[in-house]
Amino acid sequence: QVQLVESGGGLVQPGESLRLSCAASGSIFSIGFMGWYRQAPGKERELVAMITSDGNTNYADSVKGRFTFSRDNAKNTTYLQMTSLKLEDTAVYYCNAQVRLLTARRSNIYWGQGTQVTVSS
């Protein structure tokens, strides 16, 4: 099986920065795309950013220019550098990954447990 473990969440003030990490572990043959989503109270989960296996990224309009998504394929880890944080960035952040197991012929999507990011003055 696969585990995705997020870390790096916390409480910050507007304008400050945080870096989230998502580490994948388990019987992994390969990882395709990886992504970050977030869900604020009372709202649906939304895509924040996605990165392909060769490093191409897409961002939600709301975070373009402020968030940077990168991955270290050797460590099966992604990083979401968040700068100029706003009150509206407050949410639980979840990472996901398209993972093919050593024993599988197809990839499946796996999710982490989420990490809380709170931006408050």
Backbone as XML, in Angstrom:
<?xml version="1.0"?>
<chain id="A" units="angstrom">
  <residue number="1" name="GLN">
    <atom name="N" x="0.825" y="-1.193" z="0.000"/>
    <atom name="CA" x="0.000" y="0.000" z="0.000"/>
    <atom name="C" x="0.864" y="1.249" z="0.000"/>
  </residue>
  <residue number="2" name="VAL">
    <atom name="N" x="0.192" y="2.383" z="-0.083"/>
    <atom name="CA" x="0.872" y="3.669" z="-0.166"/>
    <atom name="C" x="0.387" y="4.583" z="0.944"/>
  </residue>
  <residue number="3" name="GLN">
    <atom name="N" x="1.314" y="5.312" z="1.501"/>
    <atom name="CA" x="0.963" y="6.354" z="2.464"/>
    <atom name="C" x="1.455" y="7.690" z="1.958"/>
  </residue>
  <residue number="4" name="LEU">
    <atom name="N" x="0.589" y="8.694" z="2.055"/>
    <atom name="CA" x="0.987" y="10.068" z="1.769"/>
    <atom name="C" x="0.890" y="10.831" z="3.084"/>
  </residue>
  <residue number="5" name="VAL">
    <atom name="N" x="1.978" y="11.428" z="3.481"/>
    <atom name="CA" x="2.012" y="12.133" z="4.760"/>
    <atom name="C" x="2.349" y="13.592" z="4.516"/>
  </residue>
  <residue number="6" name="GLU">
    <atom name="N" x="1.397" y="14.462" z="4.881"/>
    <atom name="CA" x="1.621" y="15.895" z="4.747"/>
    <atom name="C" x="2.217" y="16.455" z="6.032"/>
  </residue>
  <residue number="7" name="SER">
    <atom name="N" x="2.956" y="17.510" z="5.897"/>
    <atom name="CA" x="3.507" y="18.212" z="7.066"/>
    <atom name="C" x="3.742" y="19.665" z="6.693"/>
  </residue>
  <residue number="8" name="GLY">
    <atom name="N" x="3.923" y="20.493" z="7.722"/>
    <atom name="CA" x="4.273" y="21.888" z="7.491"/>
    <atom name="C" x="3.160" y="22.882" z="7.711"/>
  </residue>
  <residue number="9" name="GLY">
    <atom name="N" x="1.962" y="22.399" z="8.019"/>
    <atom name="CA" x="0.878" y="23.330" z="8.273"/>
    <atom name="C" x="1.080" y="24.084" z="9.582"/>
  </residue>
  <residue number="10" name="GLY">
    <atom name="N" x="0.252" y="25.096" z="9.792"/>
    <atom name="CA" x="0.361" y="25.847" z="11.025"/>
    <atom name="C" x="-0.442" y="27.122" z="10.987"/>
  </residue>
  <residue number="11" name="LEU">
    <atom name="N" x="-0.190" y="27.957" z="11.975"/>
    <atom name="CA" x="-0.872" y="29.239" z="12.114"/>
    <atom name="C" x="0.105" y="30.362" z="11.772"/>
  </residue>
  <residue number="12" name="VAL">
    <atom name="N" x="-0.281" y="31.194" z="10.818"/>
    <atom name="CA" x="0.554" y="32.318" z="10.419"/>
    <atom name="C" x="-0.299" y="33.556" z="10.270"/>
  </residue>
  <residue number="13" name="GLN">
    <atom name="N" x="0.378" y="34.702" z="10.174"/>
    <atom name="CA" x="-0.324" y="35.956" z="9.941"/>
    <atom name="C" x="-0.364" y="36.258" z="8.449"/>
  </residue>
  <residue number="14" name="PRO">
    <atom name="N" x="-1.293" y="37.098" z="8.033"/>
    <atom name="CA" x="-1.344" y="37.475" z="6.604"/>
    <atom name="C" x="-0.009" y="38.040" z="6.139"/>
  </residue>
  <residue number="15" name="GLY">
    <atom name="N" x="0.382" y="37.626" z="4.948"/>
    <atom name="CA" x="1.642" y="38.064" z="4.379"/>
    <atom name="C" x="2.807" y="37.152" z="4.664"/>
  </residue>
  <residue number="16" name="GLU">
    <atom name="N" x="2.647" y="36.237" z="5.603"/>
    <atom name="CA" x="3.727" y="35.319" z="5.938"/>
    <atom name="C" x="3.739" y="34.114" z="5.003"/>
  </residue>
  <residue number="17" name="SER">
    <atom name="N" x="4.708" y="33.238" z="5.253"/>
    <atom name="CA" x="4.916" y="32.090" z="4.362"/>
    <atom name="C" x="4.881" y="30.783" z="5.135"/>
  </residue>
  <residue number="18" name="LEU">
    <atom name="N" x="4.584" y="29.719" z="4.417"/>
    <atom name="CA" x="4.648" y="28.360" z="4.938"/>
    <atom name="C" x="5.097" y="27.450" z="3.805"/>
  </residue>
  <residue number="19" name="ARG">
    <atom name="N" x="5.736" y="26.344" z="4.168"/>
    <atom name="CA" x="6.050" y="25.328" z="3.176"/>
    <atom name="C" x="5.455" y="24.001" z="3.620"/>
  </residue>
  <residue number="20" name="LEU">
    <atom name="N" x="4.615" y="23.467" z="2.767"/>
    <atom name="CA" x="4.018" y="22.153" z="3.020"/>
    <atom name="C" x="4.825" y="21.091" z="2.288"/>
  </residue>
  <residue number="21" name="SER">
    <atom name="N" x="4.902" y="19.923" z="2.906"/>
    <atom name="CA" x="5.553" y="18.776" z="2.286"/>
    <atom name="C" x="4.585" y="17.608" z="2.236"/>
  </residue>
  <residue number="22" name="CYS">
    <atom name="N" x="4.761" y="16.787" z="1.232"/>
    <atom name="CA" x="3.970" y="15.572" z="1.112"/>
    <atom name="C" x="4.914" y="14.451" z="0.688"/>
  </residue>
  <residue number="23" name="ALA">
    <atom name="N" x="5.083" y="13.480" z="1.572"/>
    <atom name="CA" x="5.992" y="12.371" z="1.305"/>
    <atom name="C" x="5.201" y="11.097" z="1.063"/>
  </residue>
  <residue number="24" name="ALA">
    <atom name="N" x="5.487" y="10.437" z="-0.055"/>
    <atom name="CA" x="4.843" y="9.177" z="-0.384"/>
    <atom name="C" x="5.770" y="8.022" z="-0.026"/>
  </residue>
  <residue number="25" name="SER">
    <atom name="N" x="5.202" y="6.991" z="0.572"/>
    <atom name="CA" x="6.000" y="5.818" z="0.926"/>
    <atom name="C" x="5.169" y="4.562" z="0.713"/>
  </residue>
  <residue number="26" name="GLY">
    <atom name="N" x="5.874" y="3.443" z="0.578"/>
    <atom name="CA" x="5.190" y="2.173" z="0.377"/>
    <atom name="C" x="5.796" y="1.420" z="-0.790"/>
  </residue>
  <residue number="27" name="SER">
    <atom name="N" x="5.030" y="0.483" z="-1.290"/>
    <atom name="CA" x="5.503" y="-0.375" z="-2.378"/>
    <atom name="C" x="5.251" y="0.308" z="-3.723"/>
  </residue>
  <residue number="28" name="ILE">
    <atom name="N" x="6.019" y="1.347" z="-3.962"/>
    <atom name="CA" x="5.790" y="2.223" z="-5.111"/>
    <atom name="C" x="6.643" y="1.814" z="-6.296"/>
  </residue>
  <residue number="29" name="PHE">
    <atom name="N" x="5.982" y="1.631" z="-7.427"/>
    <atom name="CA" x="6.710" y="1.406" z="-8.675"/>
    <atom name="C" x="6.967" y="2.733" z="-9.370"/>
  </residue>
  <residue number="30" name="SER">
    <atom name="N" x="5.942" y="3.555" z="-9.455"/>
    <atom name="CA" x="6.112" y="4.863" z="-10.077"/>
    <atom name="C" x="5.030" y="5.816" z="-9.587"/>
  </residue>
  <residue number="31" name="ILE">
    <atom name="N" x="5.324" y="7.095" z="-9.702"/>
    <atom name="CA" x="4.358" y="8.134" z="-9.364"/>
    <atom name="C" x="4.181" y="9.050" z="-10.561"/>
  </residue>
  <residue number="32" name="GLY">
    <atom name="N" x="2.971" y="9.259" z="-10.942"/>
    <atom name="CA" x="2.665" y="10.168" z="-12.043"/>
    <atom name="C" x="2.477" y="11.571" z="-11.508"/>
  </residue>
  <residue number="33" name="PHE">
    <atom name="N" x="1.294" y="12.115" z="-11.686"/>
    <atom name="CA" x="1.058" y="13.461" z="-11.204"/>
    <atom name="C" x="0.897" y="13.458" z="-9.694"/>
  </residue>
  <residue number="34" name="MET">
    <atom name="N" x="1.164" y="14.606" z="-9.112"/>
    <atom name="CA" x="0.915" y="14.828" z="-7.684"/>
    <atom name="C" x="0.216" y="16.171" z="-7.557"/>
  </residue>
  <residue number="35" name="GLY">
    <atom name="N" x="-0.598" y="16.300" z="-6.554"/>
    <atom name="CA" x="-1.372" y="17.519" z="-6.426"/>
    <atom name="C" x="-1.589" y="17.947" z="-4.998"/>
  </residue>
  <residue number="36" name="TRP">
    <atom name="N" x="-1.977" y="19.201" z="-4.867"/>
    <atom name="CA" x="-2.418" y="19.749" z="-3.586"/>
    <atom name="C" x="-3.822" y="20.298" z="-3.756"/>
  </residue>
  <residue number="37" name="TYR">
    <atom name="N" x="-4.685" y="19.943" z="-2.842"/>
    <atom name="CA" x="-6.048" y="20.453" z="-2.784"/>
    <atom name="C" x="-6.234" y="21.097" z="-1.425"/>
  </residue>
  <residue number="38" name="ARG">
    <atom name="N" x="-7.293" y="21.876" z="-1.317"/>
    <atom name="CA" x="-7.619" y="22.436" z="-0.007"/>
    <atom name="C" x="-9.138" y="22.499" z="0.160"/>
  </residue>
  <residue number="39" name="GLN">
    <atom name="N" x="-9.523" y="22.457" z="1.420"/>
    <atom name="CA" x="-10.946" y="22.534" z="1.726"/>
    <atom name="C" x="-11.139" y="23.439" z="2.931"/>
  </residue>
  <residue number="40" name="ALA">
    <atom name="N" x="-11.826" y="24.532" z="2.685"/>
    <atom name="CA" x="-12.149" y="25.475" z="3.760"/>
    <atom name="C" x="-13.479" y="25.067" z="4.381"/>
  </residue>
  <residue number="41" name="PRO">
    <atom name="N" x="-13.734" y="25.484" z="5.596"/>
    <atom name="CA" x="-14.999" y="25.133" z="6.249"/>
    <atom name="C" x="-16.197" y="25.566" z="5.417"/>
  </residue>
  <residue number="42" name="GLY">
    <atom name="N" x="-17.104" y="24.640" z="5.202"/>
    <atom name="CA" x="-18.321" y="24.943" z="4.466"/>
    <atom name="C" x="-18.158" y="25.017" z="2.964"/>
  </residue>
  <residue number="43" name="LYS">
    <atom name="N" x="-16.957" y="24.710" z="2.495"/>
    <atom name="CA" x="-16.716" y="24.782" z="1.056"/>
    <atom name="C" x="-16.273" y="23.427" z="0.517"/>
  </residue>
  <residue number="44" name="GLU">
    <atom name="N" x="-16.367" y="23.299" z="-0.792"/>
    <atom name="CA" x="-15.923" y="22.067" z="-1.428"/>
    <atom name="C" x="-14.399" y="22.061" z="-1.559"/>
  </residue>
  <residue number="45" name="ARG">
    <atom name="N" x="-13.866" y="20.858" z="-1.648"/>
    <atom name="CA" x="-12.437" y="20.732" z="-1.863"/>
    <atom name="C" x="-12.095" y="21.284" z="-3.243"/>
  </residue>
  <residue number="46" name="GLU">
    <atom name="N" x="-11.008" y="22.039" z="-3.326"/>
    <atom name="CA" x="-10.607" y="22.647" z="-4.589"/>
    <atom name="C" x="-9.141" y="22.375" z="-4.879"/>
  </residue>
  <residue number="47" name="LEU">
    <atom name="N" x="-8.828" y="22.332" z="-6.154"/>
    <atom name="CA" x="-7.458" y="22.124" z="-6.580"/>
    <atom name="C" x="-6.641" y="23.387" z="-6.339"/>
  </residue>
  <residue number="48" name="VAL">
    <atom name="N" x="-5.493" y="23.225" z="-5.746"/>
    <atom name="CA" x="-4.564" y="24.328" z="-5.546"/>
    <atom name="C" x="-3.481" y="24.306" z="-6.619"/>
  </residue>
  <residue number="49" name="ALA">
    <atom name="N" x="-2.870" y="23.158" z="-6.784"/>
    <atom name="CA" x="-1.790" y="23.040" z="-7.758"/>
    <atom name="C" x="-1.571" y="21.578" z="-8.092"/>
  </residue>
  <residue number="50" name="MET">
    <atom name="N" x="-1.014" y="21.360" z="-9.277"/>
    <atom name="CA" x="-0.714" y="20.014" z="-9.710"/>
    <atom name="C" x="0.626" y="20.031" z="-10.427"/>
  </residue>
  <residue number="51" name="ILE">
    <atom name="N" x="1.347" y="18.919" z="-10.296"/>
    <atom name="CA" x="2.639" y="18.811" z="-10.961"/>
    <atom name="C" x="2.752" y="17.447" z="-11.602"/>
  </residue>
  <residue number="52" name="THR">
    <atom name="N" x="3.239" y="17.421" z="-12.841"/>
    <atom name="CA" x="3.400" y="16.157" z="-13.539"/>
    <atom name="C" x="4.713" y="15.502" z="-13.149"/>
  </residue>
  <residue number="53" name="SER">
    <atom name="N" x="4.931" y="14.286" z="-13.648"/>
    <atom name="CA" x="6.144" y="13.561" z="-13.299"/>
    <atom name="C" x="7.401" y="14.247" z="-13.824"/>
  </residue>
  <residue number="54" name="ASP">
    <atom name="N" x="7.248" y="15.033" z="-14.894"/>
    <atom name="CA" x="8.424" y="15.731" z="-15.424"/>
    <atom name="C" x="8.487" y="17.184" z="-15.001"/>
  </residue>
  <residue number="55" name="GLY">
    <atom name="N" x="7.649" y="17.557" z="-14.010"/>
    <atom name="CA" x="7.797" y="18.863" z="-13.391"/>
    <atom name="C" x="6.924" y="19.976" z="-13.919"/>
  </residue>
  <residue number="56" name="ASN">
    <atom name="N" x="6.036" y="19.703" z="-14.844"/>
    <atom name="CA" x="5.134" y="20.746" z="-15.320"/>
    <atom name="C" x="4.062" y="21.015" z="-14.270"/>
  </residue>
  <residue number="57" name="THR">
    <atom name="N" x="3.782" y="22.281" z="-14.071"/>
    <atom name="CA" x="2.865" y="22.657" z="-12.995"/>
    <atom name="C" x="1.662" y="23.440" z="-13.516"/>
  </residue>
  <residue number="58" name="ASN">
    <atom name="N" x="0.582" y="23.306" z="-12.793"/>
    <atom name="CA" x="-0.604" y="24.123" z="-13.001"/>
    <atom name="C" x="-1.073" y="24.622" z="-11.648"/>
  </residue>
  <residue number="59" name="TYR">
    <atom name="N" x="-1.546" y="25.857" z="-11.625"/>
    <atom name="CA" x="-1.978" y="26.469" z="-10.374"/>
    <atom name="C" x="-3.397" y="27.027" z="-10.513"/>
  </residue>
  <residue number="60" name="ALA">
    <atom name="N" x="-4.101" y="27.024" z="-9.401"/>
    <atom name="CA" x="-5.364" y="27.740" z="-9.354"/>
    <atom name="C" x="-5.074" y="29.231" z="-9.493"/>
  </residue>
  <residue number="61" name="ASP">
    <atom name="N" x="-5.984" y="29.942" z="-10.120"/>
    <atom name="CA" x="-5.775" y="31.376" z="-10.327"/>
    <atom name="C" x="-5.558" y="32.109" z="-9.005"/>
  </residue>
  <residue number="62" name="SER">
    <atom name="N" x="-6.209" y="31.630" z="-7.972"/>
    <atom name="CA" x="-6.151" y="32.304" z="-6.687"/>
    <atom name="C" x="-4.782" y="32.238" z="-6.020"/>
  </residue>
  <residue number="63" name="VAL">
    <atom name="N" x="-3.918" y="31.327" z="-6.475"/>
    <atom name="CA" x="-2.607" y="31.181" z="-5.839"/>
    <atom name="C" x="-1.455" y="31.465" z="-6.795"/>
  </residue>
  <residue number="64" name="LYS">
    <atom name="N" x="-1.748" y="31.719" z="-8.047"/>
    <atom name="CA" x="-0.679" y="32.001" z="-9.017"/>
    <atom name="C" x="0.156" y="33.191" z="-8.571"/>
  </residue>
  <residue number="65" name="GLY">
    <atom name="N" x="1.452" y="33.014" z="-8.681"/>
    <atom name="CA" x="2.363" y="34.078" z="-8.282"/>
    <atom name="C" x="2.697" y="34.077" z="-6.802"/>
  </residue>
  <residue number="66" name="ARG">
    <atom name="N" x="1.955" y="33.318" z="-6.007"/>
    <atom name="CA" x="2.215" y="33.261" z="-4.566"/>
    <atom name="C" x="2.694" y="31.882" z="-4.114"/>
  </residue>
  <residue number="67" name="PHE">
    <atom name="N" x="2.200" y="30.835" z="-4.759"/>
    <atom name="CA" x="2.547" y="29.465" z="-4.383"/>
    <atom name="C" x="3.455" y="28.871" z="-5.443"/>
  </residue>
  <residue number="68" name="THR">
    <atom name="N" x="4.392" y="28.064" z="-5.003"/>
    <atom name="CA" x="5.287" y="27.352" z="-5.897"/>
    <atom name="C" x="5.277" y="25.874" z="-5.524"/>
  </residue>
  <residue number="69" name="PHE">
    <atom name="N" x="5.023" y="25.040" z="-6.521"/>
    <atom name="CA" x="4.911" y="23.607" z="-6.321"/>
    <atom name="C" x="6.122" y="22.932" z="-6.959"/>
  </residue>
  <residue number="70" name="SER">
    <atom name="N" x="6.789" y="22.094" z="-6.191"/>
    <atom name="CA" x="7.950" y="21.390" z="-6.725"/>
    <atom name="C" x="7.936" y="19.959" z="-6.217"/>
  </residue>
  <residue number="71" name="ARG">
    <atom name="N" x="8.743" y="19.115" z="-6.838"/>
    <atom name="CA" x="8.801" y="17.724" z="-6.409"/>
    <atom name="C" x="10.231" y="17.219" z="-6.473"/>
  </residue>
  <residue number="72" name="ASP">
    <atom name="N" x="10.529" y="16.293" z="-5.590"/>
    <atom name="CA" x="11.813" y="15.603" z="-5.577"/>
    <atom name="C" x="11.498" y="14.136" z="-5.849"/>
  </residue>
  <residue number="73" name="ASN">
    <atom name="N" x="11.695" y="13.732" z="-7.079"/>
    <atom name="CA" x="11.322" y="12.366" z="-7.465"/>
    <atom name="C" x="12.144" y="11.301" z="-6.725"/>
  </residue>
  <residue number="74" name="ALA">
    <atom name="N" x="13.359" y="11.634" z="-6.381"/>
    <atom name="CA" x="14.205" y="10.666" z="-5.677"/>
    <atom name="C" x="13.661" y="10.369" z="-4.282"/>
  </residue>
  <residue number="75" name="LYS">
    <atom name="N" x="12.973" y="11.359" z="-3.715"/>
    <atom name="CA" x="12.416" y="11.205" z="-2.359"/>
    <atom name="C" x="10.917" y="10.970" z="-2.374"/>
  </residue>
  <residue number="76" name="ASN">
    <atom name="N" x="10.314" y="10.915" z="-3.552"/>
    <atom name="CA" x="8.850" y="10.778" z="-3.662"/>
    <atom name="C" x="8.146" y="11.822" z="-2.808"/>
  </residue>
  <residue number="77" name="THR">
    <atom name="N" x="8.633" y="13.026" z="-2.881"/>
    <atom name="CA" x="8.135" y="14.104" z="-2.028"/>
    <atom name="C" x="7.835" y="15.337" z="-2.862"/>
  </residue>
  <residue number="78" name="THR">
    <atom name="N" x="6.751" y="16.007" z="-2.503"/>
    <atom name="CA" x="6.442" y="17.282" z="-3.115"/>
    <atom name="C" x="6.456" y="18.375" z="-2.064"/>
  </residue>
  <residue number="79" name="TYR">
    <atom name="N" x="6.647" y="19.583" z="-2.542"/>
    <atom name="CA" x="6.699" y="20.745" z="-1.662"/>
    <atom name="C" x="5.806" y="21.842" z="-2.222"/>
  </residue>
  <residue number="80" name="LEU">
    <atom name="N" x="5.043" y="22.453" z="-1.356"/>
    <atom name="CA" x="4.216" y="23.589" z="-1.749"/>
    <atom name="C" x="4.687" y="24.791" z="-0.937"/>
  </residue>
  <residue number="81" name="GLN">
    <atom name="N" x="5.429" y="25.656" z="-1.589"/>
    <atom name="CA" x="5.893" y="26.871" z="-0.932"/>
    <atom name="C" x="4.821" y="27.921" z="-1.082"/>
  </residue>
  <residue number="82" name="MET">
    <atom name="N" x="4.310" y="28.392" z="0.035"/>
    <atom name="CA" x="3.212" y="29.359" z="0.022"/>
    <atom name="C" x="3.717" y="30.671" z="0.602"/>
  </residue>
  <residue number="83" name="THR">
    <atom name="N" x="3.628" y="31.718" z="-0.179"/>
    <atom name="CA" x="4.055" y="33.041" z="0.276"/>
    <atom name="C" x="2.884" y="34.012" z="0.200"/>
  </residue>
  <residue number="84" name="SER">
    <atom name="N" x="3.074" y="35.162" z="0.818"/>
    <atom name="CA" x="2.031" y="36.205" z="0.820"/>
    <atom name="C" x="0.671" y="35.618" z="1.162"/>
  </residue>
  <residue number="85" name="LEU">
    <atom name="N" x="0.634" y="34.829" z="2.217"/>
    <atom name="CA" x="-0.604" y="34.143" z="2.579"/>
    <atom name="C" x="-1.702" y="35.128" z="2.947"/>
  </residue>
  <residue number="86" name="LYS">
    <atom name="N" x="-2.924" y="34.764" z="2.569"/>
    <atom name="CA" x="-4.091" y="35.594" z="2.806"/>
    <atom name="C" x="-5.057" y="34.859" z="3.729"/>
  </residue>
  <residue number="87" name="LEU">
    <atom name="N" x="-5.964" y="35.619" z="4.304"/>
    <atom name="CA" x="-6.962" y="35.010" z="5.186"/>
    <atom name="C" x="-7.710" y="33.894" z="4.471"/>
  </residue>
  <residue number="88" name="GLU">
    <atom name="N" x="-7.982" y="34.117" z="3.200"/>
    <atom name="CA" x="-8.772" y="33.144" z="2.438"/>
    <atom name="C" x="-7.999" y="31.892" z="2.063"/>
  </residue>
  <residue number="89" name="ASP">
    <atom name="N" x="-6.736" y="31.835" z="2.391"/>
    <atom name="CA" x="-5.966" y="30.610" z="2.180"/>
    <atom name="C" x="-6.177" y="29.610" z="3.320"/>
  </residue>
  <residue number="90" name="THR">
    <atom name="N" x="-6.871" y="30.032" z="4.339"/>
    <atom name="CA" x="-7.138" y="29.151" z="5.476"/>
    <atom name="C" x="-7.958" y="27.944" z="5.032"/>
  </residue>
  <residue number="91" name="ALA">
    <atom name="N" x="-7.443" y="26.765" z="5.299"/>
    <atom name="CA" x="-8.114" y="25.529" z="4.879"/>
    <atom name="C" x="-7.309" y="24.336" z="5.376"/>
  </residue>
  <residue number="92" name="VAL">
    <atom name="N" x="-7.896" y="23.167" z="5.226"/>
    <atom name="CA" x="-7.128" y="21.930" z="5.359"/>
    <atom name="C" x="-6.571" y="21.611" z="3.980"/>
  </residue>
  <residue number="93" name="TYR">
    <atom name="N" x="-5.282" y="21.387" z="3.929"/>
    <atom name="CA" x="-4.604" y="21.104" z="2.672"/>
    <atom name="C" x="-4.312" y="19.613" z="2.565"/>
  </residue>
  <residue number="94" name="TYR">
    <atom name="N" x="-4.696" y="19.062" z="1.429"/>
    <atom name="CA" x="-4.516" y="17.632" z="1.183"/>
    <atom name="C" x="-3.615" y="17.433" z="-0.033"/>
  </residue>
  <residue number="95" name="CYS">
    <atom name="N" x="-2.740" y="16.468" z="0.054"/>
    <atom name="CA" x="-1.986" y="16.113" z="-1.143"/>
    <atom name="C" x="-2.542" y="14.813" z="-1.709"/>
  </residue>
  <residue number="96" name="ASN">
    <atom name="N" x="-2.368" y="14.648" z="-2.998"/>
    <atom name="CA" x="-2.707" y="13.375" z="-3.626"/>
    <atom name="C" x="-1.655" y="13.006" z="-4.634"/>
  </residue>
  <residue number="97" name="ALA">
    <atom name="N" x="-1.690" y="11.774" z="-5.058"/>
    <atom name="CA" x="-0.702" y="11.291" z="-6.007"/>
    <atom name="C" x="-1.266" y="10.144" z="-6.808"/>
  </residue>
  <residue number="98" name="GLN">
    <atom name="N" x="-0.844" y="10.095" z="-8.048"/>
    <atom name="CA" x="-1.192" y="8.981" z="-8.936"/>
    <atom name="C" x="-0.053" y="7.979" z="-8.813"/>
  </residue>
  <residue number="99" name="VAL">
    <atom name="N" x="-0.337" y="6.842" z="-8.180"/>
    <atom name="CA" x="0.719" y="5.906" z="-7.832"/>
    <atom name="C" x="0.445" y="4.532" z="-8.438"/>
  </residue>
  <residue number="100" name="ARG">
    <atom name="N" x="1.495" y="3.963" z="-9.003"/>
    <atom name="CA" x="1.419" y="2.568" z="-9.436"/>
    <atom name="C" x="2.237" y="1.739" z="-8.452"/>
  </residue>
  <residue number="101" name="LEU">
    <atom name="N" x="1.619" y="0.742" z="-7.878"/>
    <atom name="CA" x="2.305" y="-0.130" z="-6.937"/>
    <atom name="C" x="3.182" y="-1.132" z="-7.670"/>
  </residue>
  <residue number="102" name="LEU">
    <atom name="N" x="4.106" y="-1.701" z="-6.956"/>
    <atom name="CA" x="5.004" y="-2.706" z="-7.529"/>
    <atom name="C" x="4.232" y="-3.901" z="-8.081"/>
  </residue>
  <residue number="103" name="THR">
    <atom name="N" x="3.115" y="-4.207" z="-7.440"/>
    <atom name="CA" x="2.349" y="-5.401" z="-7.805"/>
    <atom name="C" x="1.166" y="-5.095" z="-8.700"/>
  </residue>
  <residue number="104" name="ALA">
    <atom name="N" x="1.040" y="-3.858" z="-9.151"/>
    <atom name="CA" x="-0.150" y="-3.460" z="-9.906"/>
    <atom name="C" x="0.184" y="-3.160" z="-11.358"/>
  </residue>
  <residue number="105" name="ARG">
    <atom name="N" x="-0.857" y="-3.270" z="-12.179"/>
    <atom name="CA" x="-0.692" y="-2.931" z="-13.592"/>
    <atom name="C" x="-1.177" y="-1.519" z="-13.870"/>
  </residue>
  <residue number="106" name="ARG">
    <atom name="N" x="-1.985" y="-0.993" z="-12.957"/>
    <atom name="CA" x="-2.548" y="0.332" z="-13.152"/>
    <atom name="C" x="-2.215" y="1.226" z="-11.972"/>
  </residue>
  <residue number="107" name="SER">
    <atom name="N" x="-2.357" y="2.501" z="-12.200"/>
    <atom name="CA" x="-2.152" y="3.468" z="-11.130"/>
    <atom name="C" x="-3.477" y="3.768" z="-10.443"/>
  </residue>
  <residue number="108" name="ASN">
    <atom name="N" x="-3.381" y="4.154" z="-9.214"/>
    <atom name="CA" x="-4.534" y="4.623" z="-8.468"/>
    <atom name="C" x="-4.200" y="5.955" z="-7.826"/>
  </residue>
  <residue number="109" name="ILE">
    <atom name="N" x="-5.234" y="6.651" z="-7.402"/>
    <atom name="CA" x="-5.051" y="7.935" z="-6.741"/>
    <atom name="C" x="-5.098" y="7.723" z="-5.232"/>
  </residue>
  <residue number="110" name="TYR">
    <atom name="N" x="-4.100" y="8.242" z="-4.565"/>
    <atom name="CA" x="-4.031" y="8.148" z="-3.114"/>
    <atom name="C" x="-4.039" y="9.548" z="-2.520"/>
  </residue>
  <residue number="111" name="TRP">
    <atom name="N" x="-4.568" y="9.644" z="-1.298"/>
    <atom name="CA" x="-4.698" y="10.921" z="-0.617"/>
    <atom name="C" x="-4.007" y="10.880" z="0.744"/>
  </residue>
  <residue number="112" name="GLY">
    <atom name="N" x="-3.498" y="12.027" z="1.148"/>
    <atom name="CA" x="-2.994" y="12.181" z="2.501"/>
    <atom name="C" x="-4.116" y="12.526" z="3.451"/>
  </residue>
  <residue number="113" name="GLN">
    <atom name="N" x="-3.756" y="12.662" z="4.735"/>
    <atom name="CA" x="-4.764" y="12.890" z="5.761"/>
    <atom name="C" x="-5.098" y="14.362" z="5.949"/>
  </residue>
  <residue number="114" name="GLY">
    <atom name="N" x="-4.299" y="15.224" z="5.376"/>
    <atom name="CA" x="-4.549" y="16.659" z="5.450"/>
    <atom name="C" x="-3.734" y="17.350" z="6.531"/>
  </residue>
  <residue number="115" name="THR">
    <atom name="N" x="-3.438" y="18.612" z="6.283"/>
    <atom name="CA" x="-2.741" y="19.432" z="7.274"/>
    <atom name="C" x="-3.403" y="20.806" z="7.303"/>
  </residue>
  <residue number="116" name="GLN">
    <atom name="N" x="-3.611" y="21.314" z="8.493"/>
    <atom name="CA" x="-4.344" y="22.579" z="8.658"/>
    <atom name="C" x="-3.414" y="23.764" z="8.435"/>
  </residue>
  <residue number="117" name="VAL">
    <atom name="N" x="-3.894" y="24.680" z="7.609"/>
    <atom name="CA" x="-3.224" y="25.972" z="7.432"/>
    <atom name="C" x="-4.212" y="27.043" z="7.860"/>
  </residue>
  <residue number="118" name="THR">
    <atom name="N" x="-3.808" y="27.843" z="8.826"/>
    <atom name="CA" x="-4.662" y="28.923" z="9.314"/>
    <atom name="C" x="-3.925" y="30.240" z="9.175"/>
  </residue>
  <residue number="119" name="VAL">
    <atom name="N" x="-4.549" y="31.148" z="8.464"/>
    <atom name="CA" x="-3.997" y="32.491" z="8.293"/>
    <atom name="C" x="-4.905" y="33.451" z="9.059"/>
  </residue>
  <residue number="120" name="SER">
    <atom name="N" x="-4.350" y="34.060" z="10.080"/>
    <atom name="CA" x="-5.170" y="34.896" z="10.944"/>
    <atom name="C" x="-4.340" y="36.038" z="11.514"/>
  </residue>
  <residue number="121" name="SER">
    <atom name="N" x="-4.962" y="37.178" z="11.628"/>
    <atom name="CA" x="-4.287" y="38.330" z="12.232"/>
    <atom name="C" x="-4.615" y="38.400" z="13.728"/>
  </residue>
</chain>
